[in-house]
Amino acid sequence: MPKINRIRIVNFSYNNNNRHIIDEMFDLYQGENALLSLANGGGKSVLVQAVLQPILPKVSLLKRKFGDFFIAKRTPSYIMLEWLLDDEAGYLLTGIAVTSAVSQAAGEDEQNADIRYFTFLHAYEEGNQYDIKGMPVTEQVGSSVRIASYHELKKLLQKQSGKRDHAIDVYDATREEQKRYTRDLSSYGISREEWKELIVNINEAENGVSEV
């Protein structure tokens, strides 16, 4: 089974926008077990819910909708997981781009939803400009960080689809596209159903591990 190697969270706010992650990388060092240690109210369950999104978009946790983090938010968030594949087969990047539905033009898919999203996959054997670190979702502009727009990144990644070098698959939020995403994840040994039945359930309560 693939192991999570690195996690990257970009432009994500929580705790009533009092905490803001601009661009953070969490290194699990080739898939080692990791402990998330924060004080009560520090945001452990929020971060777990964020990490779930590239595999289970819009999944709720502790009765909290993921869309609640995007109320009145005008810029997108990007969440990525880099997996260490089995049998020294390299790495797989799974990612999601999320933005508030009200920040997008009408007439697009899911216009009645609270958020819009697309997911993406990128397999690679070594680092490149589209790996988890190189993915161009931020840009330093003077003393500030510019966040790539939702449509800007989507168009950029779609241009990479089908290319021999650094090929990236992009999946819209439609049911058919997400079925295709499920099949492609499964081909790498990542089961969305397993995540839903185990990982989500474990984190739904303080004693979730014992209950499972």
PDB file of C-alpha atoms in Angstrom:
ATOM      1  CA  MET A   1       0.000   0.000   0.000  1.00  0.00           C
ATOM      2  CA  PRO A   2       1.377   3.465  -0.866  1.00  0.00           C
ATOM      3  CA  LYS A   3       2.510   5.646   2.029  1.00  0.00           C
ATOM      4  CA  ILE A   4       2.050   9.397   2.375  1.00  0.00           C
ATOM      5  CA  ASN A   5       5.458  11.013   1.974  1.00  0.00           C
ATOM      6  CA  ARG A   6       4.662  14.740   2.078  1.00  0.00           C
ATOM      7  CA  ILE A   7       1.623  16.979   2.558  1.00  0.00           C
ATOM      8  CA  ARG A   8       1.301  20.524   1.234  1.00  0.00           C
ATOM      9  CA  ILE A   9      -1.471  22.927   2.264  1.00  0.00           C
ATOM     10  CA  VAL A  10      -1.778  26.307   0.560  1.00  0.00           C
ATOM     11  CA  ASN A  11      -3.980  29.305   1.422  1.00  0.00           C
ATOM     12  CA  PHE A  12      -6.222  27.610   3.960  1.00  0.00           C
ATOM     13  CA  SER A  13      -7.905  29.442   6.862  1.00  0.00           C
ATOM     14  CA  TYR A  14      -9.727  28.057   9.892  1.00  0.00           C
ATOM     15  CA  ASN A  15     -10.804  28.925  13.452  1.00  0.00           C
ATOM     16  CA  ASN A  16     -12.950  31.777  12.128  1.00  0.00           C
ATOM     17  CA  ASN A  17     -10.067  32.891   9.904  1.00  0.00           C
ATOM     18  CA  ASN A  18      -7.851  33.493  12.936  1.00  0.00           C
ATOM     19  CA  ARG A  19      -5.417  30.861  11.662  1.00  0.00           C
ATOM     20  CA  HIS A  20      -4.112  31.004   8.141  1.00  0.00           C
ATOM     21  CA  ILE A  21      -1.770  28.573   6.401  1.00  0.00           C
ATOM     22  CA  ILE A  22      -0.130  30.413   3.518  1.00  0.00           C
ATOM     23  CA  ASP A  23       2.027  27.580   2.163  1.00  0.00           C
ATOM     24  CA  GLU A  24       3.207  24.761   4.402  1.00  0.00           C
ATOM     25  CA  MET A  25       4.910  21.461   3.638  1.00  0.00           C
ATOM     26  CA  PHE A  26       4.688  18.589   6.115  1.00  0.00           C
ATOM     27  CA  ASP A  27       7.409  15.994   5.522  1.00  0.00           C
ATOM     28  CA  LEU A  28       6.651  12.447   6.714  1.00  0.00           C
ATOM     29  CA  TYR A  29      10.071  11.166   5.608  1.00  0.00           C
ATOM     30  CA  GLN A  30       9.244   8.327   3.222  1.00  0.00           C
ATOM     31  CA  GLY A  31       5.979   7.459   4.921  1.00  0.00           C
ATOM     32  CA  GLU A  32       6.961   7.243   8.575  1.00  0.00           C
ATOM     33  CA  ASN A  33       4.228   7.304  11.206  1.00  0.00           C
ATOM     34  CA  ALA A  34       3.509  10.842  12.355  1.00  0.00           C
ATOM     35  CA  LEU A  35       1.902  12.423  15.408  1.00  0.00           C
ATOM     36  CA  LEU A  36      -0.157  15.608  15.125  1.00  0.00           C
ATOM     37  CA  SER A  37       0.151  17.240  18.554  1.00  0.00           C
ATOM     38  CA  LEU A  38      -1.839  20.418  19.193  1.00  0.00           C
ATOM     39  CA  ALA A  39      -3.674  21.808  22.195  1.00  0.00           C
ATOM     40  CA  ASN A  40      -7.445  21.412  22.404  1.00  0.00           C
ATOM     41  CA  GLY A  41      -8.974  23.757  19.865  1.00  0.00           C
ATOM     42  CA  GLY A  42      -5.693  24.008  17.970  1.00  0.00           C
ATOM     43  CA  GLY A  43      -7.170  22.573  14.808  1.00  0.00           C
ATOM     44  CA  LYS A  44      -6.195  18.888  14.729  1.00  0.00           C
ATOM     45  CA  SER A  45      -9.514  17.723  13.295  1.00  0.00           C
ATOM     46  CA  VAL A  46      -9.552  20.645  10.851  1.00  0.00           C
ATOM     47  CA  LEU A  47      -6.148  19.655   9.481  1.00  0.00           C
ATOM     48  CA  VAL A  48      -7.207  16.003   9.252  1.00  0.00           C
ATOM     49  CA  GLN A  49     -10.335  17.060   7.359  1.00  0.00           C
ATOM     50  CA  ALA A  50      -8.183  19.127   4.984  1.00  0.00           C
ATOM     51  CA  VAL A  51      -5.837  16.183   4.367  1.00  0.00           C
ATOM     52  CA  LEU A  52      -8.836  13.991   3.523  1.00  0.00           C
ATOM     53  CA  GLN A  53      -9.964  16.276   0.692  1.00  0.00           C
ATOM     54  CA  PRO A  54      -7.619  15.143  -2.140  1.00  0.00           C
ATOM     55  CA  ILE A  55      -9.050  11.636  -1.729  1.00  0.00           C
ATOM     56  CA  LEU A  56     -12.589  12.417  -0.545  1.00  0.00           C
ATOM     57  CA  PRO A  57     -13.583  15.885  -1.819  1.00  0.00           C
ATOM     58  CA  LYS A  58     -16.165  17.707   0.321  1.00  0.00           C
ATOM     59  CA  VAL A  59     -16.130  15.035   3.023  1.00  0.00           C
ATOM     60  CA  SER A  60     -17.522  16.249   6.348  1.00  0.00           C
ATOM     61  CA  LEU A  61     -15.883  15.552   9.688  1.00  0.00           C
ATOM     62  CA  LEU A  62     -17.472  15.921  13.123  1.00  0.00           C
ATOM     63  CA  LYS A  63     -20.590  17.234  11.341  1.00  0.00           C
ATOM     64  CA  ARG A  64     -18.562  20.128   9.892  1.00  0.00           C
ATOM     65  CA  LYS A  65     -18.911  20.739   6.163  1.00  0.00           C
ATOM     66  CA  PHE A  66     -15.711  21.520   4.309  1.00  0.00           C
ATOM     67  CA  GLY A  67     -17.539  24.300   2.485  1.00  0.00           C
ATOM     68  CA  ASP A  68     -17.863  26.164   5.794  1.00  0.00           C
ATOM     69  CA  PHE A  69     -14.189  27.143   5.488  1.00  0.00           C
ATOM     70  CA  PHE A  70     -14.895  28.969   2.230  1.00  0.00           C
ATOM     71  CA  ILE A  71     -17.707  31.288   3.241  1.00  0.00           C
ATOM     72  CA  ALA A  72     -16.805  34.781   1.964  1.00  0.00           C
ATOM     73  CA  LYS A  73     -13.402  33.472   0.829  1.00  0.00           C
ATOM     74  CA  ARG A  74     -12.370  34.876  -2.556  1.00  0.00           C
ATOM     75  CA  THR A  75      -9.169  32.944  -3.254  1.00  0.00           C
ATOM     76  CA  PRO A  76      -8.716  29.165  -3.686  1.00  0.00           C
ATOM     77  CA  SER A  77      -7.035  26.646  -1.445  1.00  0.00           C
ATOM     78  CA  TYR A  78      -4.772  23.859  -2.688  1.00  0.00           C
ATOM     79  CA  ILE A  79      -4.167  20.632  -0.780  1.00  0.00           C
ATOM     80  CA  MET A  80      -1.759  17.978  -2.013  1.00  0.00           C
ATOM     81  CA  LEU A  81      -0.562  14.571  -0.866  1.00  0.00           C
ATOM     82  CA  GLU A  82       2.594  12.967  -2.230  1.00  0.00           C
ATOM     83  CA  TRP A  83       2.611   9.179  -1.992  1.00  0.00           C
ATOM     84  CA  LEU A  84       5.588   6.833  -1.969  1.00  0.00           C
ATOM     85  CA  LEU A  85       4.489   4.035  -4.274  1.00  0.00           C
ATOM     86  CA  ASP A  86       5.127   0.347  -3.667  1.00  0.00           C
ATOM     87  CA  ASP A  87       8.016  -1.592  -5.193  1.00  0.00           C
ATOM     88  CA  GLU A  88      10.153   1.545  -5.718  1.00  0.00           C
ATOM     89  CA  ALA A  89       7.745   2.719  -8.439  1.00  0.00           C
ATOM     90  CA  GLY A  90       8.324   6.389  -7.621  1.00  0.00           C
ATOM     91  CA  TYR A  91       5.814   8.915  -6.365  1.00  0.00           C
ATOM     92  CA  LEU A  92       2.197   9.891  -6.951  1.00  0.00           C
ATOM     93  CA  LEU A  93       0.819  13.358  -6.345  1.00  0.00           C
ATOM     94  CA  THR A  94      -2.883  13.620  -5.517  1.00  0.00           C
ATOM     95  CA  GLY A  95      -4.278  17.118  -5.210  1.00  0.00           C
ATOM     96  CA  ILE A  96      -7.399  19.200  -4.989  1.00  0.00           C
ATOM     97  CA  ALA A  97      -8.132  22.817  -5.847  1.00  0.00           C
ATOM     98  CA  VAL A  98     -11.066  24.274  -3.906  1.00  0.00           C
ATOM     99  CA  THR A  99     -12.784  27.629  -4.168  1.00  0.00           C
ATOM    100  CA  SER A 100     -16.028  29.218  -3.059  1.00  0.00           C
ATOM    101  CA  ALA A 101     -18.856  28.696  -5.523  1.00  0.00           C
ATOM    102  CA  VAL A 102     -19.898  32.343  -5.264  1.00  0.00           C
ATOM    103  CA  SER A 103     -16.468  33.465  -6.419  1.00  0.00           C
ATOM    104  CA  GLN A 104     -16.944  31.772  -9.805  1.00  0.00           C
ATOM    105  CA  ALA A 105     -18.957  32.698 -12.870  1.00  0.00           C
ATOM    106  CA  ALA A 106     -22.452  31.301 -13.181  1.00  0.00           C
ATOM    107  CA  GLY A 107     -23.195  28.584 -15.704  1.00  0.00           C
ATOM    108  CA  GLU A 108     -20.390  26.249 -14.678  1.00  0.00           C
ATOM    109  CA  ASP A 109     -20.771  22.793 -13.207  1.00  0.00           C
ATOM    110  CA  GLU A 110     -22.047  22.583  -9.636  1.00  0.00           C
ATOM    111  CA  GLN A 111     -23.215  26.199  -9.645  1.00  0.00           C
ATOM    112  CA  ASN A 112     -25.590  25.428  -6.769  1.00  0.00           C
ATOM    113  CA  ALA A 113     -22.861  23.963  -4.555  1.00  0.00           C
ATOM    114  CA  ASP A 114     -21.114  25.772  -1.708  1.00  0.00           C
ATOM    115  CA  ILE A 115     -17.681  25.089  -3.202  1.00  0.00           C
ATOM    116  CA  ARG A 116     -16.181  24.168  -6.555  1.00  0.00           C
ATOM    117  CA  TYR A 117     -13.268  21.811  -6.934  1.00  0.00           C
ATOM    118  CA  PHE A 118     -11.213  19.724  -9.276  1.00  0.00           C
ATOM    119  CA  THR A 119      -8.774  16.959  -8.416  1.00  0.00           C
ATOM    120  CA  PHE A 120      -5.552  15.974 -10.157  1.00  0.00           C
ATOM    121  CA  LEU A 121      -2.956  13.185 -10.348  1.00  0.00           C
ATOM    122  CA  HIS A 122       0.686  13.270 -11.318  1.00  0.00           C
ATOM    123  CA  ALA A 123       3.038  10.263 -11.179  1.00  0.00           C
ATOM    124  CA  TYR A 124       6.803  10.809 -11.244  1.00  0.00           C
ATOM    125  CA  GLU A 125      10.060   9.072 -10.428  1.00  0.00           C
ATOM    126  CA  GLU A 126      11.992  12.183  -9.435  1.00  0.00           C
ATOM    127  CA  GLY A 127      11.355  15.811  -8.561  1.00  0.00           C
ATOM    128  CA  ASN A 128      10.110  18.148 -11.287  1.00  0.00           C
ATOM    129  CA  GLN A 129       8.290  21.458 -11.745  1.00  0.00           C
ATOM    130  CA  TYR A 130       4.930  19.791 -11.102  1.00  0.00           C
ATOM    131  CA  ASP A 131       5.816  17.661  -8.094  1.00  0.00           C
ATOM    132  CA  ILE A 132       4.419  18.557  -4.679  1.00  0.00           C
ATOM    133  CA  LYS A 133       7.116  21.154  -4.043  1.00  0.00           C
ATOM    134  CA  GLY A 134       7.276  22.590  -7.553  1.00  0.00           C
ATOM    135  CA  MET A 135       3.530  22.797  -8.253  1.00  0.00           C
ATOM    136  CA  PRO A 136       3.117  26.501  -9.180  1.00  0.00           C
ATOM    137  CA  VAL A 137       0.293  27.464  -6.834  1.00  0.00           C
ATOM    138  CA  THR A 138       2.136  30.366  -5.197  1.00  0.00           C
ATOM    139  CA  GLU A 139       4.422  33.123  -6.413  1.00  0.00           C
ATOM    140  CA  GLN A 140       6.534  35.510  -4.367  1.00  0.00           C
ATOM    141  CA  VAL A 141       5.708  39.078  -5.395  1.00  0.00           C
ATOM    142  CA  GLY A 142       7.792  41.535  -3.418  1.00  0.00           C
ATOM    143  CA  SER A 143       7.029  40.944   0.241  1.00  0.00           C
ATOM    144  CA  SER A 144       3.741  39.141  -0.410  1.00  0.00           C
ATOM    145  CA  VAL A 145       2.679  35.765  -1.788  1.00  0.00           C
ATOM    146  CA  ARG A 146       0.344  35.608  -4.758  1.00  0.00           C
ATOM    147  CA  ILE A 147      -1.988  32.596  -4.879  1.00  0.00           C
ATOM    148  CA  ALA A 148      -2.624  31.154  -8.341  1.00  0.00           C
ATOM    149  CA  SER A 149      -6.261  31.516  -9.347  1.00  0.00           C
ATOM    150  CA  TYR A 150      -8.492  28.465  -9.612  1.00  0.00           C
ATOM    151  CA  HIS A 151      -8.914  28.730 -13.392  1.00  0.00           C
ATOM    152  CA  GLU A 152      -5.270  29.650 -13.932  1.00  0.00           C
ATOM    153  CA  LEU A 153      -4.043  26.428 -12.343  1.00  0.00           C
ATOM    154  CA  LYS A 154      -6.730  24.308 -13.983  1.00  0.00           C
ATOM    155  CA  LYS A 155      -5.800  25.518 -17.466  1.00  0.00           C
ATOM    156  CA  LEU A 156      -2.111  25.027 -16.753  1.00  0.00           C
ATOM    157  CA  LEU A 157      -2.607  21.443 -15.584  1.00  0.00           C
ATOM    158  CA  GLN A 158      -4.967  20.590 -18.426  1.00  0.00           C
ATOM    159  CA  LYS A 159      -2.247  21.626 -20.885  1.00  0.00           C
ATOM    160  CA  GLN A 160      -0.033  18.948 -19.318  1.00  0.00           C
ATOM    161  CA  SER A 161      -2.624  16.218 -19.839  1.00  0.00           C
ATOM    162  CA  GLY A 162      -1.400  13.614 -22.288  1.00  0.00           C
ATOM    163  CA  LYS A 163       2.151  14.906 -22.444  1.00  0.00           C
ATOM    164  CA  ARG A 164       4.960  12.396 -22.236  1.00  0.00           C
ATOM    165  CA  ASP A 165       6.941  14.451 -19.713  1.00  0.00           C
ATOM    166  CA  HIS A 166       5.195  15.499 -16.496  1.00  0.00           C
ATOM    167  CA  ALA A 167       1.759  14.257 -17.594  1.00  0.00           C
ATOM    168  CA  ILE A 168      -1.054  15.346 -15.268  1.00  0.00           C
ATOM    169  CA  ASP A 169      -4.632  14.079 -15.169  1.00  0.00           C
ATOM    170  CA  VAL A 170      -7.330  16.582 -14.179  1.00  0.00           C
ATOM    171  CA  TYR A 171     -10.794  15.551 -12.972  1.00  0.00           C
ATOM    172  CA  ASP A 172     -13.805  17.847 -12.761  1.00  0.00           C
ATOM    173  CA  ALA A 173     -16.316  17.574  -9.933  1.00  0.00           C
ATOM    174  CA  THR A 174     -18.900  15.774 -12.064  1.00  0.00           C
ATOM    175  CA  ARG A 175     -19.976  12.272 -11.071  1.00  0.00           C
ATOM    176  CA  GLU A 176     -18.462  10.653 -14.157  1.00  0.00           C
ATOM    177  CA  GLU A 177     -15.134  12.430 -13.755  1.00  0.00           C
ATOM    178  CA  GLN A 178     -14.927  11.479 -10.090  1.00  0.00           C
ATOM    179  CA  LYS A 179     -15.697   7.850 -10.977  1.00  0.00           C
ATOM    180  CA  ARG A 180     -12.709   8.013 -13.312  1.00  0.00           C
ATOM    181  CA  TYR A 181     -10.659   9.508 -10.485  1.00  0.00           C
ATOM    182  CA  THR A 182     -11.708   6.628  -8.228  1.00  0.00           C
ATOM    183  CA  ARG A 183     -10.577   4.075 -10.831  1.00  0.00           C
ATOM    184  CA  ASP A 184      -7.243   5.804 -11.349  1.00  0.00           C
ATOM    185  CA  LEU A 185      -6.573   6.053  -7.621  1.00  0.00           C
ATOM    186  CA  SER A 186      -7.404   2.355  -7.290  1.00  0.00           C
ATOM    187  CA  SER A 187      -4.849   1.501  -9.969  1.00  0.00           C
ATOM    188  CA  TYR A 188      -2.195   2.886  -7.593  1.00  0.00           C
ATOM    189  CA  GLY A 189      -3.545   0.958  -4.610  1.00  0.00           C
ATOM    190  CA  ILE A 190      -5.437   3.890  -3.039  1.00  0.00           C
ATOM    191  CA  SER A 191      -9.024   3.017  -2.097  1.00  0.00           C
ATOM    192  CA  ARG A 192     -11.444   5.894  -1.597  1.00  0.00           C
ATOM    193  CA  GLU A 193     -13.893   3.479   0.028  1.00  0.00           C
ATOM    194  CA  GLU A 194     -11.261   2.413   2.530  1.00  0.00           C
ATOM    195  CA  TRP A 195     -10.567   6.021   3.427  1.00  0.00           C
ATOM    196  CA  LYS A 196     -14.280   6.669   3.872  1.00  0.00           C
ATOM    197  CA  GLU A 197     -14.902   3.604   6.028  1.00  0.00           C
ATOM    198  CA  LEU A 198     -11.700   3.686   8.091  1.00  0.00           C
ATOM    199  CA  ILE A 199      -9.910   7.037   8.113  1.00  0.00           C
ATOM    200  CA  VAL A 200     -13.058   9.151   8.361  1.00  0.00           C
ATOM    201  CA  ASN A 201     -14.659   6.925  10.997  1.00  0.00           C
ATOM    202  CA  ILE A 202     -11.502   6.861  13.106  1.00  0.00           C
ATOM    203  CA  ASN A 203     -11.468  10.656  13.224  1.00  0.00           C
ATOM    204  CA  GLU A 204     -15.182  11.130  13.889  1.00  0.00           C
ATOM    205  CA  ALA A 205     -14.735  10.633  17.652  1.00  0.00           C
ATOM    206  CA  GLU A 206     -12.083  10.868  20.376  1.00  0.00           C
ATOM    207  CA  ASN A 207     -12.069   7.077  20.736  1.00  0.00           C
ATOM    208  CA  GLY A 208     -12.440   6.388  17.035  1.00  0.00           C
ATOM    209  CA  VAL A 209      -9.499   3.982  16.824  1.00  0.00           C
ATOM    210  CA  SER A 210     -10.923   1.801  19.605  1.00  0.00           C
ATOM    211  CA  GLU A 211     -14.346   1.685  17.999  1.00  0.00           C
ATOM    212  CA  VAL A 212     -12.966   0.709  14.582  1.00  0.00           C
TER     213      VAL A 212
END
